[in-house]
Amino acid sequence: MAEQPRNGKVTVVGAGFYGSTTALRLAEYDVFETVVLTDIVEGKPEGLALDINQSRPIEGFETRVVGVGGGSYEGTEGSDVVVVTAGLPRKPGMSRMDLIETNAGIVRQVAENIAQTSPDAVVIVVSNPLDEMTALAQLATGFPKNRVMGQAGMLDTARFSNNVAEELGVPVSSVRTLTLGSHGDTMVPVPSRCTVDGKPLADVLAADRIEHLVDRTRNGGAEVVALLKTGSAYYAPSAAAARMARAVIEDSGAVMPVCAWVDGEYGISGVYLGVEAEIGREGVRRVVEGDLSESELAGLREAAEAVRAKQADVADL
């Protein structure tokens, strides 16, 4: 068999559970030439990179992982994609917004470094509060808005699909769901676009059960945090971020729910918001408008106004 071609470099900033798991997933895809894992802690990313590289003979991938500690960006230069996981995770009882001031300082510094070392990169932000940190990263890098996006909808949609599959006792592969809006209290699950084996969700689940699953999806991150007690989710979030990075490097044109700049779609302009978007080598190729019910569209516009006010604040953080 011909060897699979690999190309490009992806940097993951932050070597915590989220960042290291993302780096592992990206390496195991075996589509990148290099994965760089960087962190302010000396030795940690180097050790994790060595560990991942030693798994290559077992898992059968050739992508090389490089660790860079001490806050250095040496070795990240010219990255095609940068995934920003840096920042503090939530603790039980904390909302994502409780992290805004602390993580804003971290994300701004990271974004400025990215702009200097990888000026042509596509940036995928996963630091919380997600919508606000995505807006801040775009401001701090000065990159075109299509080259900065946030990971939220992929994760929230996956949680919604898993919740539906568990409720009905069906394979997750038979479930199609969608969430838009913000990564937080104004998340907008879209039941009208959800199906199970091709049948509308409303035909297989009672309205009160759908609403229960919507609420569980909206609070999915907090549910994990409350159970873990010492951190936040990283397996599902890292899977979402890695899929986005892969869509970029492969120029796939995959349509994914992401936090993207909205400029007229759904009658909304001038805000980063969770919408479906076509992803390729230049980041967001275009926002994809889908059919929404009146209540879902109203919820999306309400989410836009809620995050707009917060995003305006981050320019000063």
mmCIF file of C-alpha atoms in Angstrom:
data_model
loop_
_atom_site.group_PDB
_atom_site.id
_atom_site.type_symbol
_atom_site.label_atom_id
_atom_site.label_comp_id
_atom_site.label_asym_id
_atom_site.label_seq_id
_atom_site.Cartn_x
_atom_site.Cartn_y
_atom_site.Cartn_z
ATOM 1 C CA MET A 1 0.000 0.000 0.000
ATOM 2 C CA ALA A 2 1.174 3.533 -0.765
ATOM 3 C CA GLU A 3 2.193 5.514 2.276
ATOM 4 C CA GLN A 4 -0.350 8.104 3.334
ATOM 5 C CA PRO A 5 0.784 11.640 2.502
ATOM 6 C CA ARG A 6 1.315 13.988 5.443
ATOM 7 C CA ASN A 7 1.673 17.713 5.269
ATOM 8 C CA GLY A 8 1.713 20.782 7.409
ATOM 9 C CA LYS A 9 2.264 21.660 11.018
ATOM 10 C CA VAL A 10 -0.309 22.092 13.765
ATOM 11 C CA THR A 11 0.529 23.669 17.108
ATOM 12 C CA VAL A 12 -1.484 23.009 20.254
ATOM 13 C CA VAL A 13 -1.000 25.702 22.894
ATOM 14 C CA GLY A 14 -1.500 24.349 26.401
ATOM 15 C CA ALA A 15 -0.374 20.881 27.526
ATOM 16 C CA GLY A 16 -3.110 20.188 30.059
ATOM 17 C CA PHE A 17 -5.532 17.296 29.647
ATOM 18 C CA TYR A 18 -7.372 19.070 26.817
ATOM 19 C CA GLY A 19 -4.257 20.106 24.919
ATOM 20 C CA SER A 20 -2.351 16.850 25.304
ATOM 21 C CA THR A 21 -5.370 14.774 24.284
ATOM 22 C CA THR A 22 -5.880 17.014 21.256
ATOM 23 C CA ALA A 23 -2.227 16.561 20.287
ATOM 24 C CA LEU A 24 -2.578 12.785 20.585
ATOM 25 C CA ARG A 25 -5.689 12.725 18.386
ATOM 26 C CA LEU A 26 -4.037 14.936 15.782
ATOM 27 C CA ALA A 27 -0.954 12.722 15.727
ATOM 28 C CA GLU A 28 -2.984 9.529 15.395
ATOM 29 C CA TYR A 29 -4.843 10.936 12.366
ATOM 30 C CA ASP A 30 -1.446 10.674 10.636
ATOM 31 C CA VAL A 31 -2.276 13.529 8.233
ATOM 32 C CA PHE A 32 0.076 16.192 9.647
ATOM 33 C CA GLU A 33 3.833 16.125 9.244
ATOM 34 C CA THR A 34 4.333 17.608 12.727
ATOM 35 C CA VAL A 35 2.309 18.303 15.849
ATOM 36 C CA VAL A 36 3.851 20.828 18.237
ATOM 37 C CA LEU A 37 2.698 20.890 21.865
ATOM 38 C CA THR A 38 3.724 23.978 23.815
ATOM 39 C CA ASP A 39 3.186 25.096 27.407
ATOM 40 C CA ILE A 40 4.572 27.518 29.974
ATOM 41 C CA VAL A 41 5.650 24.564 32.146
ATOM 42 C CA GLU A 42 9.197 23.404 31.392
ATOM 43 C CA GLY A 43 9.477 19.698 30.607
ATOM 44 C CA LYS A 44 5.782 18.811 30.576
ATOM 45 C CA PRO A 45 5.131 19.166 26.813
ATOM 46 C CA GLU A 46 8.522 17.592 26.052
ATOM 47 C CA GLY A 47 7.663 14.586 28.207
ATOM 48 C CA LEU A 48 4.193 14.215 26.721
ATOM 49 C CA ALA A 49 5.596 14.477 23.197
ATOM 50 C CA LEU A 50 8.155 11.767 23.929
ATOM 51 C CA ASP A 51 5.433 9.528 25.352
ATOM 52 C CA ILE A 52 3.178 10.027 22.307
ATOM 53 C CA ASN A 53 6.057 9.420 19.885
ATOM 54 C CA GLN A 54 6.840 6.145 21.629
ATOM 55 C CA SER A 55 3.283 4.993 20.895
ATOM 56 C CA ARG A 56 3.829 5.359 17.129
ATOM 57 C CA PRO A 57 5.098 1.816 16.515
ATOM 58 C CA ILE A 58 2.107 0.406 18.393
ATOM 59 C CA GLU A 59 -0.591 2.546 16.788
ATOM 60 C CA GLY A 60 1.078 2.723 13.380
ATOM 61 C CA PHE A 61 1.337 6.454 12.695
ATOM 62 C CA GLU A 62 4.319 8.511 11.545
ATOM 63 C CA THR A 63 3.339 12.078 12.526
ATOM 64 C CA ARG A 64 6.041 13.404 14.839
ATOM 65 C CA VAL A 65 5.132 15.270 18.024
ATOM 66 C CA VAL A 66 7.458 17.992 19.327
ATOM 67 C CA GLY A 67 7.194 19.398 22.848
ATOM 68 C CA VAL A 68 8.198 22.966 23.687
ATOM 69 C CA GLY A 69 8.162 24.112 27.314
ATOM 70 C CA GLY A 70 8.933 27.273 29.217
ATOM 71 C CA GLY A 71 6.461 29.381 27.253
ATOM 72 C CA SER A 72 8.659 29.307 24.154
ATOM 73 C CA TYR A 73 7.202 29.359 20.647
ATOM 74 C CA GLU A 74 10.448 28.162 19.073
ATOM 75 C CA GLY A 75 9.565 25.304 16.759
ATOM 76 C CA THR A 76 6.002 26.484 16.225
ATOM 77 C CA GLU A 77 6.988 28.888 13.433
ATOM 78 C CA GLY A 78 4.976 28.648 10.251
ATOM 79 C CA SER A 79 2.186 26.530 11.719
ATOM 80 C CA ASP A 80 -0.751 25.956 9.384
ATOM 81 C CA VAL A 81 -3.199 25.533 12.256
ATOM 82 C CA VAL A 82 -2.956 26.605 15.914
ATOM 83 C CA VAL A 83 -5.326 25.215 18.543
ATOM 84 C CA VAL A 84 -5.497 27.426 21.647
ATOM 85 C CA THR A 85 -6.388 25.458 24.786
ATOM 86 C CA ALA A 86 -4.440 27.664 27.214
ATOM 87 C CA GLY A 87 -6.276 28.987 30.245
ATOM 88 C CA LEU A 88 -7.793 27.836 33.502
ATOM 89 C CA PRO A 89 -10.502 25.148 33.460
ATOM 90 C CA ARG A 90 -13.747 25.490 35.368
ATOM 91 C CA LYS A 91 -14.219 24.198 38.879
ATOM 92 C CA PRO A 92 -17.527 22.978 40.347
ATOM 93 C CA GLY A 93 -19.943 25.885 40.778
ATOM 94 C CA MET A 94 -18.112 28.121 38.301
ATOM 95 C CA SER A 95 -19.658 29.375 35.097
ATOM 96 C CA ARG A 96 -17.610 29.827 31.945
ATOM 97 C CA MET A 97 -17.952 33.595 32.397
ATOM 98 C CA ASP A 98 -16.208 33.385 35.794
ATOM 99 C CA LEU A 99 -12.989 32.710 33.859
ATOM 100 C CA ILE A 100 -13.156 35.726 31.571
ATOM 101 C CA GLU A 101 -10.628 38.113 33.134
ATOM 102 C CA THR A 102 -8.014 35.486 33.984
ATOM 103 C CA ASN A 103 -8.198 33.688 30.651
ATOM 104 C CA ALA A 104 -8.388 36.913 28.639
ATOM 105 C CA GLY A 105 -4.852 37.817 29.693
ATOM 106 C CA ILE A 106 -3.587 34.354 28.789
ATOM 107 C CA VAL A 107 -5.372 34.216 25.417
ATOM 108 C CA ARG A 108 -4.242 37.712 24.430
ATOM 109 C CA GLN A 109 -0.587 36.839 25.065
ATOM 110 C CA VAL A 110 -0.925 33.554 23.176
ATOM 111 C CA ALA A 111 -2.636 35.278 20.235
ATOM 112 C CA GLU A 112 0.088 37.922 19.989
ATOM 113 C CA ASN A 113 2.740 35.187 19.897
ATOM 114 C CA ILE A 114 0.845 33.311 17.204
ATOM 115 C CA ALA A 115 0.654 36.453 15.072
ATOM 116 C CA GLN A 116 4.441 36.827 15.262
ATOM 117 C CA THR A 117 5.423 33.199 14.659
ATOM 118 C CA SER A 118 2.639 31.839 12.416
ATOM 119 C CA PRO A 119 1.140 34.824 10.587
ATOM 120 C CA ASP A 120 -0.693 32.660 8.045
ATOM 121 C CA ALA A 121 -2.224 30.187 10.492
ATOM 122 C CA VAL A 122 -5.860 29.298 11.013
ATOM 123 C CA VAL A 123 -6.593 29.643 14.735
ATOM 124 C CA ILE A 124 -9.048 27.401 16.582
ATOM 125 C CA VAL A 125 -9.885 28.711 20.058
ATOM 126 C CA VAL A 126 -11.175 26.406 22.771
ATOM 127 C CA SER A 127 -10.419 28.490 25.891
ATOM 128 C CA ASN A 128 -13.433 29.571 27.947
ATOM 129 C CA PRO A 129 -15.564 31.619 27.867
ATOM 130 C CA LEU A 130 -15.421 30.434 24.281
ATOM 131 C CA ASP A 131 -17.309 33.067 22.300
ATOM 132 C CA GLU A 132 -15.535 35.938 24.037
ATOM 133 C CA MET A 133 -12.079 34.358 23.809
ATOM 134 C CA THR A 134 -12.564 33.735 20.073
ATOM 135 C CA ALA A 135 -13.360 37.418 19.560
ATOM 136 C CA LEU A 136 -10.352 38.411 21.672
ATOM 137 C CA ALA A 137 -8.017 36.117 19.732
ATOM 138 C CA GLN A 138 -9.091 37.715 16.458
ATOM 139 C CA LEU A 139 -8.503 41.206 17.831
ATOM 140 C CA ALA A 140 -5.113 40.299 19.297
ATOM 141 C CA THR A 141 -3.829 38.485 16.199
ATOM 142 C CA GLY A 142 -5.271 40.991 13.745
ATOM 143 C CA PHE A 143 -6.000 38.036 11.467
ATOM 144 C CA PRO A 144 -8.905 38.089 9.004
ATOM 145 C CA LYS A 145 -12.033 36.943 10.834
ATOM 146 C CA ASN A 146 -12.409 33.826 8.685
ATOM 147 C CA ARG A 147 -9.030 32.562 9.988
ATOM 148 C CA VAL A 148 -10.090 32.655 13.650
ATOM 149 C CA MET A 149 -12.892 30.406 14.882
ATOM 150 C CA GLY A 150 -13.976 28.725 18.070
ATOM 151 C CA GLN A 151 -14.789 25.148 18.995
ATOM 152 C CA ALA A 152 -18.172 24.856 20.678
ATOM 153 C CA GLY A 153 -20.964 23.703 18.386
ATOM 154 C CA MET A 154 -19.146 20.494 17.454
ATOM 155 C CA LEU A 155 -18.937 19.566 21.132
ATOM 156 C CA ASP A 156 -22.440 20.664 22.093
ATOM 157 C CA THR A 157 -23.923 18.879 19.082
ATOM 158 C CA ALA A 158 -22.059 15.692 20.008
ATOM 159 C CA ARG A 159 -23.415 15.922 23.540
ATOM 160 C CA PHE A 160 -26.952 16.407 22.221
ATOM 161 C CA SER A 161 -26.582 13.392 19.897
ATOM 162 C CA ASN A 162 -25.227 11.225 22.714
ATOM 163 C CA ASN A 163 -28.065 12.283 25.014
ATOM 164 C CA VAL A 164 -30.678 11.375 22.393
ATOM 165 C CA ALA A 165 -29.014 8.028 21.628
ATOM 166 C CA GLU A 166 -28.896 7.100 25.329
ATOM 167 C CA GLU A 167 -32.508 8.184 25.865
ATOM 168 C CA LEU A 168 -33.752 6.019 23.000
ATOM 169 C CA GLY A 169 -31.250 3.179 23.303
ATOM 170 C CA VAL A 170 -30.143 3.529 19.679
ATOM 171 C CA PRO A 171 -26.689 3.732 18.047
ATOM 172 C CA VAL A 172 -25.192 7.236 18.052
ATOM 173 C CA SER A 173 -24.606 6.797 14.312
ATOM 174 C CA SER A 174 -28.374 6.858 13.750
ATOM 175 C CA VAL A 175 -28.790 10.255 15.447
ATOM 176 C CA ARG A 176 -28.329 13.659 13.803
ATOM 177 C CA THR A 177 -28.590 16.743 15.983
ATOM 178 C CA LEU A 178 -27.496 20.380 15.878
ATOM 179 C CA THR A 179 -26.743 23.138 18.374
ATOM 180 C CA LEU A 180 -26.105 26.788 17.524
ATOM 181 C CA GLY A 181 -25.829 30.043 19.486
ATOM 182 C CA SER A 182 -23.395 30.531 22.324
ATOM 183 C CA HIS A 183 -21.319 28.034 24.278
ATOM 184 C CA GLY A 184 -23.211 28.690 27.472
ATOM 185 C CA ASP A 185 -26.592 29.764 28.791
ATOM 186 C CA THR A 186 -27.809 31.009 25.416
ATOM 187 C CA MET A 187 -26.935 27.809 23.569
ATOM 188 C CA VAL A 188 -29.607 27.035 20.978
ATOM 189 C CA PRO A 189 -30.197 23.328 20.382
ATOM 190 C CA VAL A 190 -32.187 22.934 17.146
ATOM 191 C CA PRO A 191 -34.706 20.082 17.554
ATOM 192 C CA SER A 192 -36.330 20.894 14.191
ATOM 193 C CA ARG A 193 -33.090 19.779 12.466
ATOM 194 C CA CYS A 194 -32.685 16.611 14.546
ATOM 195 C CA THR A 195 -33.450 13.117 13.287
ATOM 196 C CA VAL A 196 -33.234 9.492 14.435
ATOM 197 C CA ASP A 197 -32.869 7.010 11.580
ATOM 198 C CA GLY A 198 -34.043 9.804 9.314
ATOM 199 C CA LYS A 199 -37.244 10.423 11.284
ATOM 200 C CA PRO A 200 -37.851 13.828 12.904
ATOM 201 C CA LEU A 201 -36.926 13.822 16.592
ATOM 202 C CA ALA A 202 -40.436 15.044 17.451
ATOM 203 C CA ASP A 203 -41.847 11.823 15.936
ATOM 204 C CA VAL A 204 -39.872 9.544 18.251
ATOM 205 C CA LEU A 205 -39.663 11.554 21.483
ATOM 206 C CA ALA A 206 -42.273 13.412 23.515
ATOM 207 C CA ALA A 207 -41.875 17.188 23.722
ATOM 208 C CA ASP A 208 -41.098 17.122 27.452
ATOM 209 C CA ARG A 209 -38.307 14.568 26.940
ATOM 210 C CA ILE A 210 -36.813 16.636 24.125
ATOM 211 C CA GLU A 211 -36.809 19.674 26.402
ATOM 212 C CA HIS A 212 -35.125 17.602 29.126
ATOM 213 C CA LEU A 213 -32.375 16.550 26.697
ATOM 214 C CA VAL A 214 -31.987 20.145 25.509
ATOM 215 C CA ASP A 215 -31.447 21.272 29.101
ATOM 216 C CA ARG A 216 -28.986 18.462 29.724
ATOM 217 C CA THR A 217 -27.070 19.449 26.595
ATOM 218 C CA ARG A 218 -26.965 23.102 27.635
ATOM 219 C CA ASN A 219 -25.525 22.070 31.008
ATOM 220 C CA GLY A 220 -23.355 19.272 29.630
ATOM 221 C CA GLY A 221 -20.040 20.844 30.591
ATOM 222 C CA ALA A 222 -21.188 21.636 34.117
ATOM 223 C CA GLU A 223 -22.401 18.044 34.539
ATOM 224 C CA VAL A 224 -18.909 16.739 33.753
ATOM 225 C CA VAL A 225 -17.224 19.354 35.972
ATOM 226 C CA ALA A 226 -19.467 18.463 38.914
ATOM 227 C CA LEU A 227 -18.585 14.778 38.593
ATOM 228 C CA LEU A 228 -14.841 15.250 38.080
ATOM 229 C CA LYS A 229 -14.537 17.882 40.833
ATOM 230 C CA THR A 230 -10.938 18.668 39.833
ATOM 231 C CA GLY A 231 -11.170 19.690 36.177
ATOM 232 C CA SER A 232 -13.360 19.891 33.126
ATOM 233 C CA ALA A 233 -14.139 17.739 30.089
ATOM 234 C CA TYR A 234 -11.405 16.960 27.584
ATOM 235 C CA TYR A 235 -12.094 13.725 25.684
ATOM 236 C CA ALA A 236 -15.116 14.980 23.733
ATOM 237 C CA PRO A 237 -13.835 18.596 23.437
ATOM 238 C CA SER A 238 -10.464 17.415 22.099
ATOM 239 C CA ALA A 239 -12.203 15.208 19.534
ATOM 240 C CA ALA A 240 -14.145 18.238 18.308
ATOM 241 C CA ALA A 241 -11.114 20.530 18.072
ATOM 242 C CA ALA A 242 -9.044 17.871 16.322
ATOM 243 C CA ARG A 243 -11.753 17.283 13.704
ATOM 244 C CA MET A 244 -11.836 20.996 12.962
ATOM 245 C CA ALA A 245 -8.049 21.123 12.550
ATOM 246 C CA ARG A 246 -8.166 18.130 10.238
ATOM 247 C CA ALA A 247 -10.860 19.780 8.093
ATOM 248 C CA VAL A 248 -8.563 22.794 7.707
ATOM 249 C CA ILE A 249 -5.397 20.927 6.700
ATOM 250 C CA GLU A 250 -7.304 18.643 4.311
ATOM 251 C CA ASP A 251 -9.236 21.594 2.857
ATOM 252 C CA SER A 252 -12.236 19.305 3.158
ATOM 253 C CA GLY A 253 -15.125 21.759 2.893
ATOM 254 C CA ALA A 254 -16.856 19.889 5.722
ATOM 255 C CA VAL A 255 -19.846 21.723 7.197
ATOM 256 C CA MET A 256 -19.523 21.900 10.976
ATOM 257 C CA PRO A 257 -21.169 23.870 13.784
ATOM 258 C CA VAL A 258 -18.449 26.265 14.984
ATOM 259 C CA CYS A 259 -18.077 29.715 16.518
ATOM 260 C CA ALA A 260 -17.632 31.904 13.423
ATOM 261 C CA TRP A 261 -17.925 35.566 12.474
ATOM 262 C CA VAL A 262 -21.490 36.268 11.338
ATOM 263 C CA ASP A 263 -22.023 39.092 8.879
ATOM 264 C CA GLY A 264 -25.638 39.197 7.730
ATOM 265 C CA GLU A 265 -26.599 35.549 8.013
ATOM 266 C CA TYR A 266 -29.880 34.936 9.864
ATOM 267 C CA GLY A 267 -30.269 38.733 9.968
ATOM 268 C CA ILE A 268 -27.337 38.928 12.418
ATOM 269 C CA SER A 269 -24.157 40.931 11.854
ATOM 270 C CA GLY A 270 -20.906 41.823 13.578
ATOM 271 C CA VAL A 271 -20.516 39.045 16.135
ATOM 272 C CA TYR A 272 -18.814 35.697 16.715
ATOM 273 C CA LEU A 273 -21.595 33.128 17.127
ATOM 274 C CA GLY A 274 -22.215 29.399 16.937
ATOM 275 C CA VAL A 275 -23.392 28.645 13.397
ATOM 276 C CA GLU A 276 -22.799 26.006 10.747
ATOM 277 C CA ALA A 277 -19.829 26.814 8.534
ATOM 278 C CA GLU A 278 -17.924 25.279 5.661
ATOM 279 C CA ILE A 279 -14.342 24.667 6.804
ATOM 280 C CA GLY A 280 -11.296 24.612 4.548
ATOM 281 C CA ARG A 281 -7.687 25.659 4.220
ATOM 282 C CA GLU A 282 -8.541 29.342 4.751
ATOM 283 C CA GLY A 283 -10.597 28.587 7.873
ATOM 284 C CA VAL A 284 -14.255 29.482 7.480
ATOM 285 C CA ARG A 285 -15.093 29.515 3.782
ATOM 286 C CA ARG A 286 -18.670 30.608 4.407
ATOM 287 C CA VAL A 287 -21.411 30.501 7.016
ATOM 288 C CA VAL A 288 -24.114 28.016 6.005
ATOM 289 C CA GLU A 289 -27.657 29.149 6.748
ATOM 290 C CA GLY A 290 -30.141 26.376 7.455
ATOM 291 C CA ASP A 291 -33.872 26.331 8.049
ATOM 292 C CA LEU A 292 -34.831 27.204 11.617
ATOM 293 C CA SER A 293 -38.206 27.403 13.326
ATOM 294 C CA GLU A 294 -39.359 30.827 14.471
ATOM 295 C CA SER A 295 -38.506 30.050 18.093
ATOM 296 C CA GLU A 296 -35.055 28.699 17.157
ATOM 297 C CA LEU A 297 -34.295 31.778 15.060
ATOM 298 C CA ALA A 298 -35.435 34.008 17.917
ATOM 299 C CA GLY A 299 -33.163 32.077 20.276
ATOM 300 C CA LEU A 300 -30.219 32.482 17.918
ATOM 301 C CA ARG A 301 -30.752 36.228 17.655
ATOM 302 C CA GLU A 302 -31.083 36.459 21.442
ATOM 303 C CA ALA A 303 -27.794 34.569 21.814
ATOM 304 C CA ALA A 304 -26.145 36.962 19.368
ATOM 305 C CA GLU A 305 -27.098 39.991 21.439
ATOM 306 C CA ALA A 306 -25.999 38.328 24.682
ATOM 307 C CA VAL A 307 -22.532 37.476 23.373
ATOM 308 C CA ARG A 308 -22.198 40.758 21.476
ATOM 309 C CA ALA A 309 -22.164 42.743 24.711
ATOM 310 C CA LYS A 310 -19.548 40.464 26.276
ATOM 311 C CA GLN A 311 -17.387 40.438 23.156
ATOM 312 C CA ALA A 312 -17.330 44.219 23.154
ATOM 313 C CA ASP A 313 -15.905 44.090 26.682
ATOM 314 C CA VAL A 314 -12.951 41.825 25.838
ATOM 315 C CA ALA A 315 -11.250 44.483 23.714
ATOM 316 C CA ASP A 316 -10.181 46.139 26.978
ATOM 317 C CA LEU A 317 -9.065 42.951 28.743
#
